[in-house]
């Protein structure tokens, strides 16, 4: 590799452009390394077009220069979304994005959301977030970031106000292997009906993801693995300990043209160290709903834990959990598929999967309609173990992409 001759950048400085590209000047030529440069520039989100052209003649030292031409996207973007639920009311969200905030490829995004508008039993929920990312921090494949989140959650069982701030690094080893580590401060103020409980922690969350699926939107074969380890120190009366989460997904297809696909997901987690009421609620594990057990309501599986010195109980998630999802996906026509699924989850009120336990399971069928950005998903679920307080025997889920 000889020199990289870069042109076309207007708002982004050339120095930062070369940092983001991570061009291997002086190293032995390899076409795959040139493709890696292209991928780094593309995932920065700054450019609408990227062209790399090899020189037709070599330099006297037998090196080959490369010409890079880029076209920058418009720096700002806005977006909005809405959602309507018969039980949870309406949700409205919006974001504002700047792709090159300080001229070095920094990506700045502001998000805001209001939900549970005219909900049956909840008050309004609010969330606000800001995130600043800087590509090529320390290394071309490392993105540094600062993240701030504020939220208010008003549920029938509890009221929560929270804030978190994190400084971290995201490492993209390849498109299939990524890692993340951060230093994070979390604060939550919870009212279970007896007054406020304060939770403050300093945490060091770290995660690794290995993706070997053949298609991230509609996998037919392969697997996906993720592991998270979050040691945390509690401030004042908040407990200290470690949260561990692991998740695996596997896909296998049979029949001609892979018409029938069996998909499975297993997720487990636990918090080791403090008692359940000494753990910040966001680190506990609720189950139920579209992300865990279809057929049951959102966060329907949790514990009512007596609050010492009162006649009240706190509704909290489990301190340990296991969640399993199984699907059989059949391609009826080129763009239409049918799905049969079974979901189940179990939670414990102590760490390391000890103590009292609760479980729930659901089953159902669904339809998929393939689009270029993934299948449109419609599922209808019903509880296998219905409870007297279930709002409905059927739950309807509509979304984009497979359930997992």
Coordinates of C-alpha atoms in Angstrom, one line a residue:
X1 CA 0.0 0.0 0.0
X2 CA 1.3 3.5 -1.0
X3 CA -0.3 6.8 -0.2
X4 CA -4.1 7.3 0.2
X5 CA -5.2 10.4 -1.9
X6 CA -8.5 11.6 -0.4
X7 CA -10.9 14.0 -2.0
X8 CA -14.5 15.0 -1.8
X9 CA -14.8 15.7 2.0
X10 CA -16.1 19.2 2.7
X11 CA -17.2 19.4 6.3
X12 CA -15.1 16.4 7.6
X13 CA -11.4 17.2 8.1
X14 CA -9.0 15.1 6.0
X15 CA -7.0 14.1 9.1
X16 CA -10.1 12.6 10.7
X17 CA -11.1 11.0 7.4
X18 CA -7.8 9.2 7.2
X19 CA -8.2 8.1 10.9
X20 CA -11.6 6.7 10.3
X21 CA -10.4 4.8 7.2
X22 CA -7.5 3.2 9.0
X23 CA -5.7 2.9 5.7
X24 CA -2.7 0.4 6.0
X25 CA 0.0 2.5 4.3
X26 CA 3.3 0.6 4.0
X27 CA 1.8 -2.8 4.6
X28 CA 1.7 -5.7 2.0
X29 CA -1.2 -5.2 -0.4
X30 CA -4.3 -7.2 0.2
X31 CA -7.7 -6.6 -1.5
X32 CA -9.5 -7.6 1.8
X33 CA -7.8 -4.7 3.6
X34 CA -9.1 -2.3 1.1
X35 CA -12.6 -3.6 1.6
X36 CA -12.1 -3.2 5.4
X37 CA -11.4 0.5 4.7
X38 CA -14.6 0.8 2.7
X39 CA -16.6 -0.8 5.5
X40 CA -15.2 1.6 8.1
X41 CA -16.1 4.6 6.1
X42 CA -19.6 3.3 5.4
X43 CA -20.5 2.5 9.0
X44 CA -19.5 6.0 10.1
X45 CA -22.8 7.1 8.4
X46 CA -21.2 10.3 7.1
X47 CA -21.0 9.4 3.4
X48 CA -23.6 8.7 0.7
X49 CA -20.9 7.5 -1.8
X50 CA -17.4 6.0 -1.3
X51 CA -15.1 5.2 -4.2
X52 CA -11.6 3.5 -3.9
X53 CA -9.5 3.4 -7.1
X54 CA -6.1 1.7 -7.3
X55 CA -3.4 3.5 -9.2
X56 CA -2.6 2.1 -12.7
X57 CA 1.1 2.3 -12.2
X58 CA 3.3 1.4 -9.2
X59 CA 5.7 3.9 -7.5
X60 CA 9.5 3.4 -7.7
X61 CA 9.4 1.7 -4.3
X62 CA 6.9 -0.9 -5.7
X63 CA 4.1 0.6 -3.7
X64 CA 0.6 1.3 -5.1
X65 CA -1.3 4.5 -4.3
X66 CA -5.1 4.5 -3.9
X67 CA -7.5 7.3 -4.7
X68 CA -10.4 7.8 -2.3
X69 CA -13.4 9.9 -3.3
X70 CA -16.3 10.5 -0.9
X71 CA -19.6 12.3 -1.1
X72 CA -20.9 13.5 2.2
X73 CA -24.5 13.1 3.3
X74 CA -26.6 16.0 4.6
X75 CA -25.4 16.4 8.2
X76 CA -28.7 16.5 9.9
X77 CA -31.7 14.2 10.0
X78 CA -35.0 14.2 11.9
X79 CA -37.5 11.3 12.4
X80 CA -40.6 10.5 14.3
X81 CA -42.8 7.4 15.1
X82 CA -46.1 6.7 16.8
X83 CA -47.8 3.6 18.3
X84 CA -51.3 2.9 19.4
X85 CA -52.3 0.1 21.8
X86 CA -55.7 -0.8 23.1
X87 CA -54.3 -1.3 26.6
X88 CA -51.3 1.0 26.8
X89 CA -52.7 4.0 24.9
X90 CA -50.6 6.0 22.5
X91 CA -46.8 6.6 22.1
X92 CA -45.1 9.4 20.2
X93 CA -41.3 9.6 19.7
X94 CA -39.0 11.8 17.7
X95 CA -35.2 12.2 17.2
X96 CA -32.7 14.7 15.8
X97 CA -29.4 13.5 14.4
X98 CA -26.2 15.3 13.4
X99 CA -23.7 13.2 11.6
X100 CA -20.6 15.5 11.8
X101 CA -21.1 17.7 14.8
X102 CA -17.6 19.0 15.4
X103 CA -16.0 18.3 12.0
X104 CA -14.4 15.0 13.1
X105 CA -17.2 12.6 12.2
X106 CA -18.9 12.9 15.6
X107 CA -22.4 11.5 15.6
X108 CA -24.8 13.3 18.0
X109 CA -28.4 12.1 18.5
X110 CA -31.2 13.4 20.7
X111 CA -34.3 11.2 21.4
X112 CA -37.5 12.0 23.2
X113 CA -40.6 9.9 23.8
X114 CA -44.0 10.2 25.5
X115 CA -46.0 7.0 26.0
X116 CA -49.1 5.6 27.8
X117 CA -51.1 8.5 26.4
X118 CA -54.8 7.9 27.5
X119 CA -53.8 4.4 28.9
X120 CA -56.4 2.5 30.8
X121 CA -54.6 2.6 34.2
X122 CA -51.2 4.2 33.8
X123 CA -50.0 7.8 33.9
X124 CA -47.8 9.3 31.2
X125 CA -44.3 8.0 30.7
X126 CA -41.5 10.2 29.5
X127 CA -38.0 9.5 28.3
X128 CA -35.2 11.7 26.9
X129 CA -31.7 10.7 25.7
X130 CA -28.6 12.2 24.2
X131 CA -25.7 10.2 22.7
X132 CA -22.4 11.5 21.2
X133 CA -20.3 9.0 19.3
X134 CA -16.7 9.5 18.0
X135 CA -15.5 7.0 15.4
X136 CA -11.8 6.0 15.3
X137 CA -11.1 6.7 19.0
X138 CA -7.8 5.0 20.0
X139 CA -8.2 2.7 16.9
X140 CA -10.1 2.8 13.6
X141 CA -12.4 0.0 14.8
X142 CA -13.2 1.6 18.2
X143 CA -16.0 4.1 18.7
X144 CA -16.0 6.2 21.9
X145 CA -19.3 7.4 23.2
X146 CA -21.0 9.4 25.9
X147 CA -24.6 8.6 26.7
X148 CA -27.2 10.4 28.9
X149 CA -30.7 9.0 29.6
X150 CA -33.6 10.5 31.7
X151 CA -36.9 8.8 32.2
X152 CA -40.1 8.7 34.2
X153 CA -42.2 5.5 34.3
X154 CA -45.6 5.5 35.8
X155 CA -47.0 1.9 36.2
X156 CA -50.0 0.7 38.3
X157 CA -47.6 -1.1 40.7
X158 CA -44.9 1.5 41.0
X159 CA -43.6 5.0 40.0
X160 CA -40.0 5.5 38.8
X161 CA -37.8 8.4 37.9
X162 CA -34.3 7.6 36.7
X163 CA -31.2 8.9 35.1
X164 CA -28.0 7.3 33.8
X165 CA -24.7 8.5 32.3
X166 CA -22.1 6.4 30.6
X167 CA -18.7 6.8 29.0
X168 CA -17.7 3.8 26.9
X169 CA -16.0 2.2 23.9
X170 CA -17.5 0.0 21.2
X171 CA -15.1 -2.3 19.4
X172 CA -16.0 -3.8 16.0
X173 CA -13.6 -6.6 15.4
X174 CA -15.6 -7.6 12.3
X175 CA -19.2 -7.5 11.1
X176 CA -19.7 -10.7 13.1
X177 CA -17.8 -10.0 16.3
X178 CA -18.3 -6.9 18.5
X179 CA -17.6 -5.8 22.1
X180 CA -18.5 -3.0 24.4
X181 CA -17.3 -1.7 27.7
X182 CA -18.4 1.4 29.7
X183 CA -18.2 3.2 33.0
X184 CA -21.8 4.0 34.0
X185 CA -23.6 5.8 36.8
X186 CA -27.3 4.9 37.4
X187 CA -29.8 6.6 39.6
X188 CA -33.4 5.6 40.2
X189 CA -36.1 6.9 42.6
X190 CA -38.9 4.4 43.1
X191 CA -42.3 4.7 44.8
X192 CA -44.1 1.4 45.5
X193 CA -46.9 3.2 47.3
X194 CA -45.1 3.6 50.6
X195 CA -42.7 6.5 49.8
X196 CA -39.6 6.8 47.8
X197 CA -36.6 4.4 47.6
X198 CA -33.3 5.7 46.2
X199 CA -31.0 3.5 44.2
X200 CA -27.5 4.7 43.1
X201 CA -24.8 2.5 41.5
X202 CA -21.5 2.8 39.7
X203 CA -21.2 0.0 37.2
X204 CA -18.8 -1.3 34.6
X205 CA -20.9 -3.1 32.0
X206 CA -19.1 -5.2 29.4
X207 CA -20.5 -7.3 26.6
X208 CA -19.5 -9.4 23.6
X209 CA -21.6 -10.4 20.6
X210 CA -20.8 -13.1 18.1
X211 CA -23.1 -13.2 15.1
X212 CA -22.9 -16.2 12.7
X213 CA -26.4 -15.9 11.1
X214 CA -26.7 -16.1 7.3
X215 CA -29.2 -13.2 7.3
X216 CA -29.6 -10.8 10.2
X217 CA -33.2 -9.9 9.2
X218 CA -34.5 -13.4 8.5
X219 CA -32.0 -16.1 9.4
X220 CA -32.3 -19.6 7.9
X221 CA -29.1 -21.1 9.5
X222 CA -26.3 -20.2 11.8
X223 CA -26.2 -19.0 15.4
X224 CA -26.0 -15.8 17.5
X225 CA -24.3 -15.6 20.9
X226 CA -24.1 -12.7 23.4
X227 CA -22.7 -12.4 26.9
X228 CA -22.9 -9.5 29.4
X229 CA -21.1 -9.0 32.7
X230 CA -21.9 -5.9 34.9
X231 CA -20.1 -5.6 38.2
X232 CA -21.6 -2.7 40.2
X233 CA -21.0 -0.9 43.5
X234 CA -24.0 0.5 45.3
X235 CA -24.0 3.9 46.9
X236 CA -25.6 4.5 50.3
X237 CA -28.3 1.8 50.8
X238 CA -28.1 0.3 47.4
X239 CA -26.5 -3.2 47.2
X240 CA -23.3 -4.2 45.4
X241 CA -22.9 -7.2 43.2
X242 CA -22.7 -8.5 39.6
X243 CA -25.3 -8.9 36.9
X244 CA -24.7 -11.8 34.4
X245 CA -26.7 -12.2 31.2
X246 CA -26.2 -14.8 28.5
X247 CA -28.3 -15.4 25.3
X248 CA -28.0 -17.8 22.4
X249 CA -30.0 -18.3 19.2
X250 CA -29.8 -21.1 16.7
X251 CA -31.4 -21.7 13.3
X252 CA -31.7 -24.9 11.2
X253 CA -33.6 -25.3 7.9
X254 CA -34.9 -28.4 6.2
X255 CA -36.9 -29.4 3.1
X256 CA -36.3 -28.1 -0.5
X257 CA -35.2 -24.4 -0.7
X258 CA -35.1 -24.3 3.1
X259 CA -38.8 -23.9 3.3
X260 CA -39.1 -25.0 7.0
X261 CA -36.9 -23.3 9.6
X262 CA -36.6 -24.3 13.2
X263 CA -35.4 -21.4 15.4
X264 CA -34.7 -21.4 19.1
X265 CA -33.6 -18.8 21.7
X266 CA -32.4 -19.3 25.3
X267 CA -31.8 -16.4 27.6
X268 CA -30.7 -16.5 31.2
X269 CA -29.7 -13.9 33.7
X270 CA -29.0 -13.4 37.4
X271 CA -27.8 -10.8 39.9
X272 CA -25.4 -12.1 42.5
X273 CA -24.7 -10.3 45.8
X274 CA -27.5 -8.2 47.3
X275 CA -31.1 -9.0 48.3
X276 CA -33.8 -8.4 45.8
X277 CA -35.1 -5.1 47.3
X278 CA -31.5 -3.8 47.5
X279 CA -31.0 -4.1 43.7
X280 CA -31.9 -1.2 41.4
X281 CA -35.1 -2.4 39.6
X282 CA -33.7 -1.9 36.1
X283 CA -31.2 -4.7 36.9
X284 CA -34.0 -7.2 37.7
X285 CA -35.8 -9.4 35.2
X286 CA -39.5 -9.0 34.4
X287 CA -41.0 -11.5 31.9
X288 CA -44.1 -11.4 29.7
X289 CA -44.9 -9.7 26.4
X290 CA -43.6 -9.7 22.9
X291 CA -39.9 -9.8 23.9
X292 CA -40.2 -12.8 26.2
X293 CA -43.5 -14.7 26.6
X294 CA -46.1 -14.0 23.9
X295 CA -49.7 -14.6 25.1
X296 CA -49.1 -12.9 28.5
X297 CA -49.1 -9.2 29.1
X298 CA -46.0 -7.0 29.2
X299 CA -44.1 -7.5 32.5
X300 CA -46.8 -9.8 33.8
X301 CA -44.4 -12.1 35.6
X302 CA -42.8 -10.5 38.7
X303 CA -42.7 -10.9 42.5
X304 CA -44.8 -9.1 45.1
X305 CA -42.1 -8.7 47.8
X306 CA -43.2 -7.5 51.3
X307 CA -41.6 -4.2 52.3
X308 CA -40.1 -4.4 55.8
X309 CA -41.9 -2.4 58.4
X310 CA -45.0 -1.8 56.3
X311 CA -48.1 -3.6 55.2
X312 CA -47.3 -3.0 51.5
X313 CA -45.6 -5.1 48.8
X314 CA -43.2 -4.0 46.0
X315 CA -43.8 -5.5 42.6
X316 CA -40.4 -6.2 41.2
X317 CA -38.7 -8.4 38.6
X318 CA -36.9 -11.7 39.4
X319 CA -33.4 -11.7 40.6
X320 CA -32.7 -14.6 38.3
X321 CA -34.5 -15.7 35.1
X322 CA -34.5 -18.3 32.3
X323 CA -36.5 -17.6 29.1
X324 CA -36.9 -20.0 26.2
X325 CA -38.5 -19.4 22.8
X326 CA -39.1 -22.0 20.0
X327 CA -40.5 -21.3 16.5
X328 CA -41.3 -23.4 13.4
X329 CA -41.3 -21.1 10.4
X330 CA -42.7 -22.4 7.1
X331 CA -42.5 -20.5 3.8
X332 CA -45.9 -20.9 2.3
X333 CA -45.2 -18.7 -0.8
X334 CA -42.1 -16.7 -1.9
X335 CA -43.2 -13.7 0.3
X336 CA -45.6 -15.2 2.8
X337 CA -44.7 -17.4 5.7
X338 CA -46.5 -19.0 8.7
X339 CA -45.1 -19.5 12.2
X340 CA -46.0 -21.7 15.2
X341 CA -44.4 -20.7 18.5
X342 CA -44.0 -21.7 22.1
X343 CA -42.5 -19.3 24.7
X344 CA -41.8 -20.0 28.4
X345 CA -40.0 -18.2 31.3
X346 CA -39.2 -18.8 34.9
X347 CA -38.0 -16.3 37.5
X348 CA -36.4 -16.7 41.0
X349 CA -36.4 -14.2 43.9
X350 CA -32.7 -14.8 44.7
X351 CA -29.4 -14.8 42.8
X352 CA -27.9 -17.9 41.2
X353 CA -31.4 -19.3 40.4
X354 CA -32.2 -19.9 44.0
X355 CA -35.3 -19.2 46.2
X356 CA -39.0 -19.0 45.4
X357 CA -39.9 -19.3 41.7
X358 CA -42.7 -18.4 39.3
X359 CA -43.3 -19.4 35.7
X360 CA -45.5 -18.7 32.7
X361 CA -45.8 -20.0 29.1
X362 CA -47.6 -19.1 26.0
X363 CA -48.2 -20.4 22.5
X364 CA -49.6 -19.1 19.2
X365 CA -49.4 -18.7 15.5
X366 CA -48.2 -15.9 13.2
X367 CA -47.9 -14.7 9.7
X368 CA -44.8 -13.2 8.0
X369 CA -44.7 -11.0 4.8
X370 CA -41.2 -10.5 3.4
X371 CA -39.9 -7.0 2.6
X372 CA -36.4 -5.8 1.6
X373 CA -35.8 -4.7 5.2
X374 CA -37.1 -7.8 6.9
X375 CA -40.4 -9.6 7.3
X376 CA -43.5 -7.8 8.7
X377 CA -44.6 -9.9 11.7
X378 CA -48.1 -10.5 13.0
X379 CA -48.4 -12.9 15.9
X380 CA -51.4 -14.0 18.0
X381 CA -50.6 -15.6 21.4
X382 CA -52.5 -17.2 24.2
X383 CA -51.4 -18.2 27.7
X384 CA -50.7 -21.9 28.4
X385 CA -51.1 -21.2 32.1
X386 CA -53.8 -18.5 32.3
X387 CA -54.3 -16.5 35.5
X388 CA -57.5 -14.9 36.9
X389 CA -56.0 -11.4 36.6
X390 CA -55.1 -11.7 32.8
X391 CA -56.7 -8.8 30.9
X392 CA -57.3 -11.0 27.9
X393 CA -56.9 -14.6 26.8
X394 CA -55.3 -13.4 23.5
X395 CA -52.5 -11.0 22.8
X396 CA -51.7 -9.5 19.3
X397 CA -48.2 -8.5 18.2
X398 CA -47.3 -6.5 15.1
X399 CA -43.7 -5.6 14.2
X400 CA -40.9 -5.5 11.7
X401 CA -38.4 -8.4 11.6
X402 CA -38.6 -11.9 13.1
X403 CA -39.2 -12.2 16.9
X404 CA -35.5 -13.3 17.2

